[in-house]
Amino acid sequence: MHQWIIREDKIYNASTDGRVLDVPYLGVKATENTPILPEDYDGWFPFMRFCYSLGDLGILSGLFEALKKKYPKLKIAVPSVEYVENTINTEVWGYDKNNPALNNIEAVWGNNPYIDKFFKEGEFSSVFTDHDRSYTSLIHDGDMIRSCDEPLVEQILRRLGFTEDDLQTIDSKPKLYFTPDEIARNTKTIQSKVQERDYGCLLFASRLEWAKGRWEKDHLLYEAAEKFKGLPVFYFSEFDIKETKWGEYFPESYNFADMGVSIRDQIYIKRQAKFNISYQAGITDASNGSGSEMHILCPYPTIRENCIRGTHYYYLNGDKKKF
């Protein structure tokens, strides 16, 4: 199976067979894992994600603070946009210089006090990646083999050197860090609409073409809506919620599309909400981990590695799980 590594700013396949992005790559089981980082490691840790949607970056946004808690002397470097463009700008990876996904690096990892630098080409001979992971179990999902019972961020932390106790006691859920100006601006936006009241956020949209529009079974989320009905909400939707059951649950609603707020500002507002009810989407993943009660409808039959602990997941077959 493919295990992508970076040496001298080039991507290489360290394994022998399989398809791009298969899991478990080199097959490092938790019971057989030898930590990459020694306990007292105090050097540089250059790290690169191979995917750059909001969710891809969001689910790993707690990685850096978690690492600094276990390795306080560690110095963390992540790639600049230019590095990503020059390193994975190929048809295989599906990114190019005009892809707005690269803007997500700043939107999600910007202002992170646990990131010491954004590196460029020529600075590191070897770069750690999100393919460095150790899993507890695997399942067959169609023609793919993957882990299904723990978040990707925990698999990476285990591979680097976290013990099972570390994974339980050191929080690695998504974390974003906002400037005082961002906090003040968005607090003003929130208060201008809902004053000091509790509020929620709704999201009924997807960046994936096959998942756009209204999902036939979003009524599975009505259970969560019942709990919070009547509260004001901010929302983004690919259909008009006012003429649906969602409009009945939440008659006081404010459309992000009409407010002129950036993606990063939307994430801040969503992270401060009492609840989020959403189709599974990257912006929701990036908004997770802040204490907001998250209810997410998944288009897949089982938990995947983009799961986040503490989240209520709903499946199209009617199953529910708080992960």
PDB file of C-alpha atoms in Angstrom:
ATOM      1  CA  MET A   1       0.000   0.000   0.000  1.00  0.00           C
ATOM      2  CA  HIS A   2       1.174   3.516  -0.676  1.00  0.00           C
ATOM      3  CA  GLN A   3       3.065   5.302   2.083  1.00  0.00           C
ATOM      4  CA  TRP A   4       3.956   8.779   0.909  1.00  0.00           C
ATOM      5  CA  ILE A   5       7.037  10.396   2.400  1.00  0.00           C
ATOM      6  CA  ILE A   6       8.813  13.710   1.736  1.00  0.00           C
ATOM      7  CA  ARG A   7      12.557  13.803   1.240  1.00  0.00           C
ATOM      8  CA  GLU A   8      14.396  16.859  -0.110  1.00  0.00           C
ATOM      9  CA  ASP A   9      11.047  18.502  -0.959  1.00  0.00           C
ATOM     10  CA  LYS A  10       9.985  15.586  -3.154  1.00  0.00           C
ATOM     11  CA  ILE A  11       7.211  13.061  -2.578  1.00  0.00           C
ATOM     12  CA  TYR A  12       8.179   9.385  -2.679  1.00  0.00           C
ATOM     13  CA  ASN A  13       6.273   6.157  -2.223  1.00  0.00           C
ATOM     14  CA  ALA A  14       7.925   4.200   0.574  1.00  0.00           C
ATOM     15  CA  SER A  15       5.778   1.098   0.132  1.00  0.00           C
ATOM     16  CA  THR A  16       5.362  -1.436  -2.617  1.00  0.00           C
ATOM     17  CA  ASP A  17       1.816  -1.692  -3.909  1.00  0.00           C
ATOM     18  CA  GLY A  18      -1.760  -0.452  -3.571  1.00  0.00           C
ATOM     19  CA  ARG A  19      -3.696   2.670  -4.437  1.00  0.00           C
ATOM     20  CA  VAL A  20      -3.087   6.321  -3.646  1.00  0.00           C
ATOM     21  CA  LEU A  21      -4.122   7.275  -0.098  1.00  0.00           C
ATOM     22  CA  ASP A  22      -4.848   3.726   1.020  1.00  0.00           C
ATOM     23  CA  VAL A  23      -4.737   3.032   4.733  1.00  0.00           C
ATOM     24  CA  PRO A  24      -2.914   1.642   6.815  1.00  0.00           C
ATOM     25  CA  TYR A  25       0.110   2.553   4.688  1.00  0.00           C
ATOM     26  CA  LEU A  26       3.038   0.806   6.340  1.00  0.00           C
ATOM     27  CA  GLY A  27       0.718  -0.993   8.733  1.00  0.00           C
ATOM     28  CA  VAL A  28       1.912   0.255  12.124  1.00  0.00           C
ATOM     29  CA  LYS A  29      -0.389  -1.331  14.690  1.00  0.00           C
ATOM     30  CA  ALA A  30      -0.742   0.292  18.095  1.00  0.00           C
ATOM     31  CA  THR A  31       0.623  -2.840  19.747  1.00  0.00           C
ATOM     32  CA  GLU A  32       3.721  -2.775  17.539  1.00  0.00           C
ATOM     33  CA  ASN A  33       4.367   0.959  17.419  1.00  0.00           C
ATOM     34  CA  THR A  34       7.830   2.329  18.134  1.00  0.00           C
ATOM     35  CA  PRO A  35       7.477   6.085  18.804  1.00  0.00           C
ATOM     36  CA  ILE A  36       9.137   8.360  16.279  1.00  0.00           C
ATOM     37  CA  LEU A  37       9.933  11.119  18.774  1.00  0.00           C
ATOM     38  CA  PRO A  38      11.969  10.484  21.940  1.00  0.00           C
ATOM     39  CA  GLU A  39      10.495  11.672  25.242  1.00  0.00           C
ATOM     40  CA  ASP A  40      12.862  14.633  25.563  1.00  0.00           C
ATOM     41  CA  TYR A  41      12.835  15.685  21.896  1.00  0.00           C
ATOM     42  CA  ASP A  42      13.699  19.373  21.554  1.00  0.00           C
ATOM     43  CA  GLY A  43      14.349  19.746  17.817  1.00  0.00           C
ATOM     44  CA  TRP A  44      12.301  20.856  14.828  1.00  0.00           C
ATOM     45  CA  PHE A  45       9.153  19.014  13.842  1.00  0.00           C
ATOM     46  CA  PRO A  46       8.244  19.878  10.235  1.00  0.00           C
ATOM     47  CA  PHE A  47       4.787  18.504   9.458  1.00  0.00           C
ATOM     48  CA  MET A  48       2.727  18.428   6.279  1.00  0.00           C
ATOM     49  CA  ARG A  49      -0.894  17.476   5.625  1.00  0.00           C
ATOM     50  CA  PHE A  50      -1.541  15.993   2.188  1.00  0.00           C
ATOM     51  CA  CYS A  51      -5.132  17.344   1.977  1.00  0.00           C
ATOM     52  CA  TYR A  52      -6.219  20.965   2.252  1.00  0.00           C
ATOM     53  CA  SER A  53      -9.972  21.306   2.593  1.00  0.00           C
ATOM     54  CA  LEU A  54     -11.264  23.133   5.680  1.00  0.00           C
ATOM     55  CA  GLY A  55     -12.117  19.815   7.290  1.00  0.00           C
ATOM     56  CA  ASP A  56      -8.824  18.160   6.374  1.00  0.00           C
ATOM     57  CA  LEU A  57      -6.958  20.930   8.183  1.00  0.00           C
ATOM     58  CA  GLY A  58      -9.580  21.386  10.878  1.00  0.00           C
ATOM     59  CA  ILE A  59      -9.493  17.833  12.214  1.00  0.00           C
ATOM     60  CA  LEU A  60      -5.723  18.169  12.743  1.00  0.00           C
ATOM     61  CA  SER A  61      -5.796  21.711  14.135  1.00  0.00           C
ATOM     62  CA  GLY A  62      -5.479  20.409  17.712  1.00  0.00           C
ATOM     63  CA  LEU A  63      -2.350  18.432  16.845  1.00  0.00           C
ATOM     64  CA  PHE A  64       0.114  21.237  17.515  1.00  0.00           C
ATOM     65  CA  GLU A  65      -1.029  22.273  20.983  1.00  0.00           C
ATOM     66  CA  ALA A  66      -1.241  18.610  21.989  1.00  0.00           C
ATOM     67  CA  LEU A  67       2.327  18.015  20.804  1.00  0.00           C
ATOM     68  CA  LYS A  68       3.640  21.020  22.732  1.00  0.00           C
ATOM     69  CA  LYS A  69       2.035  19.701  25.925  1.00  0.00           C
ATOM     70  CA  LYS A  70       3.937  16.418  25.674  1.00  0.00           C
ATOM     71  CA  TYR A  71       7.059  17.861  24.054  1.00  0.00           C
ATOM     72  CA  PRO A  72       7.315  21.433  25.411  1.00  0.00           C
ATOM     73  CA  LYS A  73      10.691  22.048  23.770  1.00  0.00           C
ATOM     74  CA  LEU A  74       9.514  20.909  20.341  1.00  0.00           C
ATOM     75  CA  LYS A  75       9.646  23.495  17.527  1.00  0.00           C
ATOM     76  CA  ILE A  76       6.820  23.032  15.014  1.00  0.00           C
ATOM     77  CA  ALA A  77       6.976  24.034  11.349  1.00  0.00           C
ATOM     78  CA  VAL A  78       4.191  23.647   8.787  1.00  0.00           C
ATOM     79  CA  PRO A  79       4.386  24.299   5.027  1.00  0.00           C
ATOM     80  CA  SER A  80       3.789  27.658   3.462  1.00  0.00           C
ATOM     81  CA  VAL A  81       1.268  27.905   0.648  1.00  0.00           C
ATOM     82  CA  GLU A  82       4.185  28.161  -1.778  1.00  0.00           C
ATOM     83  CA  TYR A  83       5.651  24.905  -0.482  1.00  0.00           C
ATOM     84  CA  VAL A  84       2.354  23.093  -0.933  1.00  0.00           C
ATOM     85  CA  GLU A  85       1.909  24.485  -4.433  1.00  0.00           C
ATOM     86  CA  ASN A  86       5.358  23.409  -5.507  1.00  0.00           C
ATOM     87  CA  THR A  87       5.324  20.022  -3.794  1.00  0.00           C
ATOM     88  CA  ILE A  88       1.910  18.532  -4.598  1.00  0.00           C
ATOM     89  CA  ASN A  89       0.894  20.541  -7.644  1.00  0.00           C
ATOM     90  CA  THR A  90       0.184  17.448  -9.764  1.00  0.00           C
ATOM     91  CA  GLU A  91      -2.856  15.831 -11.317  1.00  0.00           C
ATOM     92  CA  VAL A  92      -2.568  12.929  -8.901  1.00  0.00           C
ATOM     93  CA  TRP A  93      -3.244  15.180  -5.930  1.00  0.00           C
ATOM     94  CA  GLY A  94      -5.841  17.306  -7.650  1.00  0.00           C
ATOM     95  CA  TYR A  95      -4.531  20.670  -6.487  1.00  0.00           C
ATOM     96  CA  ASP A  96      -3.173  23.497  -8.581  1.00  0.00           C
ATOM     97  CA  LYS A  97      -2.021  27.079  -8.136  1.00  0.00           C
ATOM     98  CA  ASN A  98      -5.574  28.410  -8.581  1.00  0.00           C
ATOM     99  CA  ASN A  99      -7.186  26.079  -6.069  1.00  0.00           C
ATOM    100  CA  PRO A 100      -8.722  28.137  -3.268  1.00  0.00           C
ATOM    101  CA  ALA A 101      -8.291  25.182  -0.917  1.00  0.00           C
ATOM    102  CA  LEU A 102      -4.775  26.464  -0.249  1.00  0.00           C
ATOM    103  CA  ASN A 103      -6.312  29.563   1.321  1.00  0.00           C
ATOM    104  CA  ASN A 104      -7.561  27.272   4.048  1.00  0.00           C
ATOM    105  CA  ILE A 105      -4.075  27.038   5.543  1.00  0.00           C
ATOM    106  CA  GLU A 106      -4.397  30.598   6.833  1.00  0.00           C
ATOM    107  CA  ALA A 107      -8.106  30.249   7.615  1.00  0.00           C
ATOM    108  CA  VAL A 108      -7.574  27.237   9.880  1.00  0.00           C
ATOM    109  CA  TRP A 109      -3.934  27.252  10.997  1.00  0.00           C
ATOM    110  CA  GLY A 110      -3.420  31.025  11.008  1.00  0.00           C
ATOM    111  CA  ASN A 111      -2.467  32.783  14.273  1.00  0.00           C
ATOM    112  CA  ASN A 112      -1.715  29.443  15.933  1.00  0.00           C
ATOM    113  CA  PRO A 113       0.729  30.175  18.795  1.00  0.00           C
ATOM    114  CA  TYR A 114       1.951  26.578  18.786  1.00  0.00           C
ATOM    115  CA  ILE A 115       3.231  26.789  15.201  1.00  0.00           C
ATOM    116  CA  ASP A 116       6.715  28.283  15.238  1.00  0.00           C
ATOM    117  CA  LYS A 117       7.154  28.863  11.513  1.00  0.00           C
ATOM    118  CA  PHE A 118       5.818  28.240   8.004  1.00  0.00           C
ATOM    119  CA  PHE A 119       8.632  26.605   6.079  1.00  0.00           C
ATOM    120  CA  LYS A 120       9.703  26.897   2.454  1.00  0.00           C
ATOM    121  CA  GLU A 121      11.617  24.633   0.119  1.00  0.00           C
ATOM    122  CA  GLY A 122      15.190  23.803   1.117  1.00  0.00           C
ATOM    123  CA  GLU A 123      14.678  24.199   4.868  1.00  0.00           C
ATOM    124  CA  PHE A 124      14.186  20.539   5.864  1.00  0.00           C
ATOM    125  CA  SER A 125      15.563  17.399   4.251  1.00  0.00           C
ATOM    126  CA  SER A 126      12.743  15.293   5.690  1.00  0.00           C
ATOM    127  CA  VAL A 127       9.157  16.226   6.602  1.00  0.00           C
ATOM    128  CA  PHE A 128       6.719  14.295   8.774  1.00  0.00           C
ATOM    129  CA  THR A 129       3.269  13.846   7.254  1.00  0.00           C
ATOM    130  CA  ASP A 130      -0.253  12.721   8.057  1.00  0.00           C
ATOM    131  CA  HIS A 131       0.741   9.305   6.682  1.00  0.00           C
ATOM    132  CA  ASP A 132       2.783   8.771   9.857  1.00  0.00           C
ATOM    133  CA  ARG A 133       0.082   7.056  11.910  1.00  0.00           C
ATOM    134  CA  SER A 134      -0.589   4.059  14.114  1.00  0.00           C
ATOM    135  CA  TYR A 135      -4.038   2.481  14.316  1.00  0.00           C
ATOM    136  CA  THR A 136      -5.877   0.221  16.759  1.00  0.00           C
ATOM    137  CA  SER A 137      -8.037  -1.653  14.233  1.00  0.00           C
ATOM    138  CA  LEU A 138      -8.996  -1.751  10.562  1.00  0.00           C
ATOM    139  CA  ILE A 139     -12.087  -2.508   8.494  1.00  0.00           C
ATOM    140  CA  HIS A 140     -12.776  -3.104   4.817  1.00  0.00           C
ATOM    141  CA  ASP A 141     -14.849  -0.238   3.407  1.00  0.00           C
ATOM    142  CA  GLY A 142     -15.631  -1.167  -0.187  1.00  0.00           C
ATOM    143  CA  ASP A 143     -12.246  -1.546  -1.861  1.00  0.00           C
ATOM    144  CA  MET A 144     -10.453   0.483   0.807  1.00  0.00           C
ATOM    145  CA  ILE A 145      -8.886  -0.671   4.057  1.00  0.00           C
ATOM    146  CA  ARG A 146      -9.066   1.965   6.770  1.00  0.00           C
ATOM    147  CA  SER A 147      -9.334   2.673  10.460  1.00  0.00           C
ATOM    148  CA  CYS A 148     -12.801   3.473  11.738  1.00  0.00           C
ATOM    149  CA  ASP A 149     -12.717   3.677  15.514  1.00  0.00           C
ATOM    150  CA  GLU A 150     -10.548   6.689  16.328  1.00  0.00           C
ATOM    151  CA  PRO A 151      -9.781  10.154  14.975  1.00  0.00           C
ATOM    152  CA  LEU A 152      -6.915  10.602  12.552  1.00  0.00           C
ATOM    153  CA  VAL A 153      -5.227  13.082  14.892  1.00  0.00           C
ATOM    154  CA  GLU A 154      -4.961  10.396  17.577  1.00  0.00           C
ATOM    155  CA  GLN A 155      -3.460   7.909  15.135  1.00  0.00           C
ATOM    156  CA  ILE A 156      -0.785  10.455  14.221  1.00  0.00           C
ATOM    157  CA  LEU A 157      -0.059  11.364  17.846  1.00  0.00           C
ATOM    158  CA  ARG A 158       0.277   7.690  18.768  1.00  0.00           C
ATOM    159  CA  ARG A 159       2.754   7.133  15.932  1.00  0.00           C
ATOM    160  CA  LEU A 160       4.814  10.092  17.112  1.00  0.00           C
ATOM    161  CA  GLY A 161       4.995   8.917  20.707  1.00  0.00           C
ATOM    162  CA  PHE A 162       1.748   9.474  22.607  1.00  0.00           C
ATOM    163  CA  THR A 163       0.754   6.705  24.980  1.00  0.00           C
ATOM    164  CA  GLU A 164      -2.854   5.545  25.313  1.00  0.00           C
ATOM    165  CA  ASP A 165      -2.976   7.521  28.567  1.00  0.00           C
ATOM    166  CA  ASP A 166      -1.702  10.619  26.762  1.00  0.00           C
ATOM    167  CA  LEU A 167      -4.480  10.279  24.193  1.00  0.00           C
ATOM    168  CA  GLN A 168      -7.042  10.190  26.990  1.00  0.00           C
ATOM    169  CA  THR A 169      -5.661  13.110  28.993  1.00  0.00           C
ATOM    170  CA  ILE A 170      -4.276  15.527  26.368  1.00  0.00           C
ATOM    171  CA  ASP A 171      -7.014  17.190  24.328  1.00  0.00           C
ATOM    172  CA  SER A 172      -6.449  16.978  20.572  1.00  0.00           C
ATOM    173  CA  LYS A 173      -9.873  18.094  19.342  1.00  0.00           C
ATOM    174  CA  PRO A 174      -9.932  20.939  16.769  1.00  0.00           C
ATOM    175  CA  LYS A 175      -8.578  24.269  17.958  1.00  0.00           C
ATOM    176  CA  LEU A 176      -8.451  27.622  16.195  1.00  0.00           C
ATOM    177  CA  TYR A 177      -6.830  30.750  17.573  1.00  0.00           C
ATOM    178  CA  PHE A 178      -8.255  34.189  16.896  1.00  0.00           C
ATOM    179  CA  THR A 179      -6.733  37.636  17.204  1.00  0.00           C
ATOM    180  CA  PRO A 180      -8.194  40.220  19.606  1.00  0.00           C
ATOM    181  CA  ASP A 181      -9.512  42.145  16.585  1.00  0.00           C
ATOM    182  CA  GLU A 182     -11.241  39.032  15.229  1.00  0.00           C
ATOM    183  CA  ILE A 183     -12.805  38.328  18.602  1.00  0.00           C
ATOM    184  CA  ALA A 184     -14.030  41.890  19.015  1.00  0.00           C
ATOM    185  CA  ARG A 185     -15.417  42.089  15.461  1.00  0.00           C
ATOM    186  CA  ASN A 186     -17.280  38.815  15.648  1.00  0.00           C
ATOM    187  CA  THR A 187     -18.572  39.404  19.157  1.00  0.00           C
ATOM    188  CA  LYS A 188     -20.078  42.634  17.843  1.00  0.00           C
ATOM    189  CA  THR A 189     -21.632  40.734  14.915  1.00  0.00           C
ATOM    190  CA  ILE A 190     -23.153  38.143  17.228  1.00  0.00           C
ATOM    191  CA  GLN A 191     -24.519  40.713  19.648  1.00  0.00           C
ATOM    192  CA  SER A 192     -25.995  42.809  16.855  1.00  0.00           C
ATOM    193  CA  LYS A 193     -28.241  39.870  15.939  1.00  0.00           C
ATOM    194  CA  VAL A 194     -28.946  37.893  19.103  1.00  0.00           C
ATOM    195  CA  GLN A 195     -27.744  40.215  21.876  1.00  0.00           C
ATOM    196  CA  GLU A 196     -26.739  38.085  24.889  1.00  0.00           C
ATOM    197  CA  ARG A 197     -29.029  35.153  24.076  1.00  0.00           C
ATOM    198  CA  ASP A 198     -27.986  31.592  23.383  1.00  0.00           C
ATOM    199  CA  TYR A 199     -27.948  30.779  19.676  1.00  0.00           C
ATOM    200  CA  GLY A 200     -27.109  27.974  17.298  1.00  0.00           C
ATOM    201  CA  CYS A 201     -25.792  27.421  13.797  1.00  0.00           C
ATOM    202  CA  LEU A 202     -27.116  25.347  10.908  1.00  0.00           C
ATOM    203  CA  LEU A 203     -25.266  24.150   7.818  1.00  0.00           C
ATOM    204  CA  PHE A 204     -26.972  22.345   4.953  1.00  0.00           C
ATOM    205  CA  ALA A 205     -24.373  22.353   2.186  1.00  0.00           C
ATOM    206  CA  SER A 206     -21.353  20.459   0.893  1.00  0.00           C
ATOM    207  CA  ARG A 207     -18.279  21.190  -1.208  1.00  0.00           C
ATOM    208  CA  LEU A 208     -18.673  17.721  -2.784  1.00  0.00           C
ATOM    209  CA  GLU A 209     -20.699  17.744  -5.978  1.00  0.00           C
ATOM    210  CA  TRP A 210     -22.500  14.475  -5.217  1.00  0.00           C
ATOM    211  CA  ALA A 211     -23.605  15.790  -1.803  1.00  0.00           C
ATOM    212  CA  LYS A 212     -24.954  19.198  -2.822  1.00  0.00           C
ATOM    213  CA  GLY A 213     -28.558  20.263  -2.287  1.00  0.00           C
ATOM    214  CA  ARG A 214     -30.965  18.991   0.339  1.00  0.00           C
ATOM    215  CA  TRP A 215     -30.344  15.494   1.667  1.00  0.00           C
ATOM    216  CA  GLU A 216     -33.440  13.328   1.603  1.00  0.00           C
ATOM    217  CA  LYS A 217     -32.952  12.124   5.164  1.00  0.00           C
ATOM    218  CA  ASP A 218     -32.055  15.339   6.960  1.00  0.00           C
ATOM    219  CA  HIS A 219     -35.197  14.699   9.028  1.00  0.00           C
ATOM    220  CA  LEU A 220     -32.911  12.453  11.086  1.00  0.00           C
ATOM    221  CA  LEU A 221     -31.588  15.677  12.612  1.00  0.00           C
ATOM    222  CA  TYR A 222     -35.048  16.820  13.743  1.00  0.00           C
ATOM    223  CA  GLU A 223     -34.416  15.065  17.061  1.00  0.00           C
ATOM    224  CA  ALA A 224     -31.618  17.545  17.764  1.00  0.00           C
ATOM    225  CA  ALA A 225     -33.695  20.456  16.479  1.00  0.00           C
ATOM    226  CA  GLU A 226     -36.440  19.628  18.977  1.00  0.00           C
ATOM    227  CA  LYS A 227     -33.962  20.170  21.801  1.00  0.00           C
ATOM    228  CA  PHE A 228     -33.095  23.695  20.678  1.00  0.00           C
ATOM    229  CA  LYS A 229     -36.208  24.852  18.819  1.00  0.00           C
ATOM    230  CA  GLY A 230     -37.027  28.530  19.065  1.00  0.00           C
ATOM    231  CA  LEU A 231     -33.459  29.696  19.585  1.00  0.00           C
ATOM    232  CA  PRO A 232     -32.037  32.124  17.029  1.00  0.00           C
ATOM    233  CA  VAL A 233     -29.638  30.643  14.481  1.00  0.00           C
ATOM    234  CA  PHE A 234     -27.014  31.677  11.982  1.00  0.00           C
ATOM    235  CA  TYR A 235     -27.023  29.424   8.936  1.00  0.00           C
ATOM    236  CA  PHE A 236     -25.777  28.603   5.478  1.00  0.00           C
ATOM    237  CA  SER A 237     -27.872  26.412   3.215  1.00  0.00           C
ATOM    238  CA  GLU A 238     -28.095  25.342  -0.424  1.00  0.00           C
ATOM    239  CA  PHE A 239     -31.875  25.444  -0.129  1.00  0.00           C
ATOM    240  CA  ASP A 240     -34.302  27.936   1.413  1.00  0.00           C
ATOM    241  CA  ILE A 241     -34.811  26.778   4.999  1.00  0.00           C
ATOM    242  CA  LYS A 242     -37.657  29.211   5.647  1.00  0.00           C
ATOM    243  CA  GLU A 243     -40.118  27.112   3.628  1.00  0.00           C
ATOM    244  CA  THR A 244     -39.143  23.856   5.363  1.00  0.00           C
ATOM    245  CA  LYS A 245     -39.457  22.239   8.767  1.00  0.00           C
ATOM    246  CA  TRP A 246     -36.162  23.926   9.634  1.00  0.00           C
ATOM    247  CA  GLY A 247     -37.860  27.294   9.324  1.00  0.00           C
ATOM    248  CA  GLU A 248     -40.538  26.132  11.753  1.00  0.00           C
ATOM    249  CA  TYR A 249     -37.958  25.005  14.286  1.00  0.00           C
ATOM    250  CA  PHE A 250     -35.901  28.172  13.943  1.00  0.00           C
ATOM    251  CA  PRO A 251     -38.017  31.107  12.743  1.00  0.00           C
ATOM    252  CA  GLU A 252     -35.370  33.653  13.794  1.00  0.00           C
ATOM    253  CA  SER A 253     -32.510  32.973  11.408  1.00  0.00           C
ATOM    254  CA  TYR A 254     -29.610  34.941   9.937  1.00  0.00           C
ATOM    255  CA  ASN A 255     -28.094  33.826   6.647  1.00  0.00           C
ATOM    256  CA  PHE A 256     -24.290  33.942   6.528  1.00  0.00           C
ATOM    257  CA  ALA A 257     -24.593  34.442   2.765  1.00  0.00           C
ATOM    258  CA  ASP A 258     -26.259  37.826   3.381  1.00  0.00           C
ATOM    259  CA  MET A 259     -23.877  38.976   6.103  1.00  0.00           C
ATOM    260  CA  GLY A 260     -20.608  39.340   4.190  1.00  0.00           C
ATOM    261  CA  VAL A 261     -18.513  37.513   6.787  1.00  0.00           C
ATOM    262  CA  SER A 262     -15.419  35.522   5.891  1.00  0.00           C
ATOM    263  CA  ILE A 263     -15.068  31.771   6.341  1.00  0.00           C
ATOM    264  CA  ARG A 264     -12.799  32.320   9.334  1.00  0.00           C
ATOM    265  CA  ASP A 265     -15.338  34.693  10.898  1.00  0.00           C
ATOM    266  CA  GLN A 266     -18.082  32.134  10.320  1.00  0.00           C
ATOM    267  CA  ILE A 267     -15.972  29.531  12.095  1.00  0.00           C
ATOM    268  CA  TYR A 268     -15.584  31.849  15.084  1.00  0.00           C
ATOM    269  CA  ILE A 269     -19.347  32.450  15.263  1.00  0.00           C
ATOM    270  CA  LYS A 270     -20.022  28.721  14.957  1.00  0.00           C
ATOM    271  CA  ARG A 271     -17.496  27.870  17.664  1.00  0.00           C
ATOM    272  CA  GLN A 272     -19.246  30.207  20.121  1.00  0.00           C
ATOM    273  CA  ALA A 273     -22.712  28.756  19.424  1.00  0.00           C
ATOM    274  CA  LYS A 274     -24.631  26.687  21.944  1.00  0.00           C
ATOM    275  CA  PHE A 275     -25.197  24.079  19.250  1.00  0.00           C
ATOM    276  CA  ASN A 276     -24.415  23.227  15.638  1.00  0.00           C
ATOM    277  CA  ILE A 277     -26.730  21.089  13.501  1.00  0.00           C
ATOM    278  CA  SER A 278     -25.127  20.263  10.196  1.00  0.00           C
ATOM    279  CA  TYR A 279     -24.538  17.999   7.271  1.00  0.00           C
ATOM    280  CA  GLN A 280     -21.007  16.664   7.591  1.00  0.00           C
ATOM    281  CA  ALA A 281     -18.787  19.389   6.150  1.00  0.00           C
ATOM    282  CA  GLY A 282     -15.315  20.760   6.611  1.00  0.00           C
ATOM    283  CA  ILE A 283     -16.353  24.077   8.111  1.00  0.00           C
ATOM    284  CA  THR A 284     -18.317  22.165  10.762  1.00  0.00           C
ATOM    285  CA  ASP A 285     -15.268  20.019  11.559  1.00  0.00           C
ATOM    286  CA  ALA A 286     -13.167  23.181  11.941  1.00  0.00           C
ATOM    287  CA  SER A 287     -15.856  24.639  14.214  1.00  0.00           C
ATOM    288  CA  ASN A 288     -15.860  21.583  16.469  1.00  0.00           C
ATOM    289  CA  GLY A 289     -13.957  21.110  19.722  1.00  0.00           C
ATOM    290  CA  SER A 290     -15.003  24.370  21.388  1.00  0.00           C
ATOM    291  CA  GLY A 291     -17.810  23.112  23.612  1.00  0.00           C
ATOM    292  CA  SER A 292     -20.638  23.723  21.172  1.00  0.00           C
ATOM    293  CA  GLU A 293     -22.970  20.707  21.065  1.00  0.00           C
ATOM    294  CA  MET A 294     -22.430  19.173  17.629  1.00  0.00           C
ATOM    295  CA  HIS A 295     -25.061  17.153  15.745  1.00  0.00           C
ATOM    296  CA  ILE A 296     -23.848  15.973  12.328  1.00  0.00           C
ATOM    297  CA  LEU A 297     -25.570  13.980   9.598  1.00  0.00           C
ATOM    298  CA  CYS A 298     -23.049  11.758   7.777  1.00  0.00           C
ATOM    299  CA  PRO A 299     -23.316  10.580   4.170  1.00  0.00           C
ATOM    300  CA  TYR A 300     -21.277   7.462   5.000  1.00  0.00           C
ATOM    301  CA  PRO A 301     -22.431   4.193   6.635  1.00  0.00           C
ATOM    302  CA  THR A 302     -19.828   4.183   9.429  1.00  0.00           C
ATOM    303  CA  ILE A 303     -17.509   6.392  11.466  1.00  0.00           C
ATOM    304  CA  ARG A 304     -14.499   7.575   9.499  1.00  0.00           C
ATOM    305  CA  GLU A 305     -11.143   9.028  10.466  1.00  0.00           C
ATOM    306  CA  ASN A 306     -12.484  12.570  10.250  1.00  0.00           C
ATOM    307  CA  CYS A 307     -14.549  11.857  13.368  1.00  0.00           C
ATOM    308  CA  ILE A 308     -14.193  14.135  16.396  1.00  0.00           C
ATOM    309  CA  ARG A 309     -14.727  13.024  19.966  1.00  0.00           C
ATOM    310  CA  GLY A 310     -17.805  14.312  21.756  1.00  0.00           C
ATOM    311  CA  THR A 311     -19.802  14.698  18.545  1.00  0.00           C
ATOM    312  CA  HIS A 312     -23.283  13.280  17.901  1.00  0.00           C
ATOM    313  CA  TYR A 313     -23.221  11.518  14.515  1.00  0.00           C
ATOM    314  CA  TYR A 314     -26.347  10.482  12.601  1.00  0.00           C
ATOM    315  CA  TYR A 315     -26.260   8.027   9.687  1.00  0.00           C
ATOM    316  CA  LEU A 316     -28.533   7.716   6.698  1.00  0.00           C
ATOM    317  CA  ASN A 317     -29.516   4.184   7.775  1.00  0.00           C
ATOM    318  CA  GLY A 318     -30.919   5.614  11.019  1.00  0.00           C
ATOM    319  CA  ASP A 319     -27.992   4.693  13.272  1.00  0.00           C
ATOM    320  CA  LYS A 320     -26.716   7.234  15.803  1.00  0.00           C
ATOM    321  CA  LYS A 321     -23.491   7.405  17.722  1.00  0.00           C
ATOM    322  CA  LYS A 322     -21.897   9.889  20.096  1.00  0.00           C
ATOM    323  CA  PHE A 323     -18.267   9.388  19.367  1.00  0.00           C
TER     324      PHE A 323
END
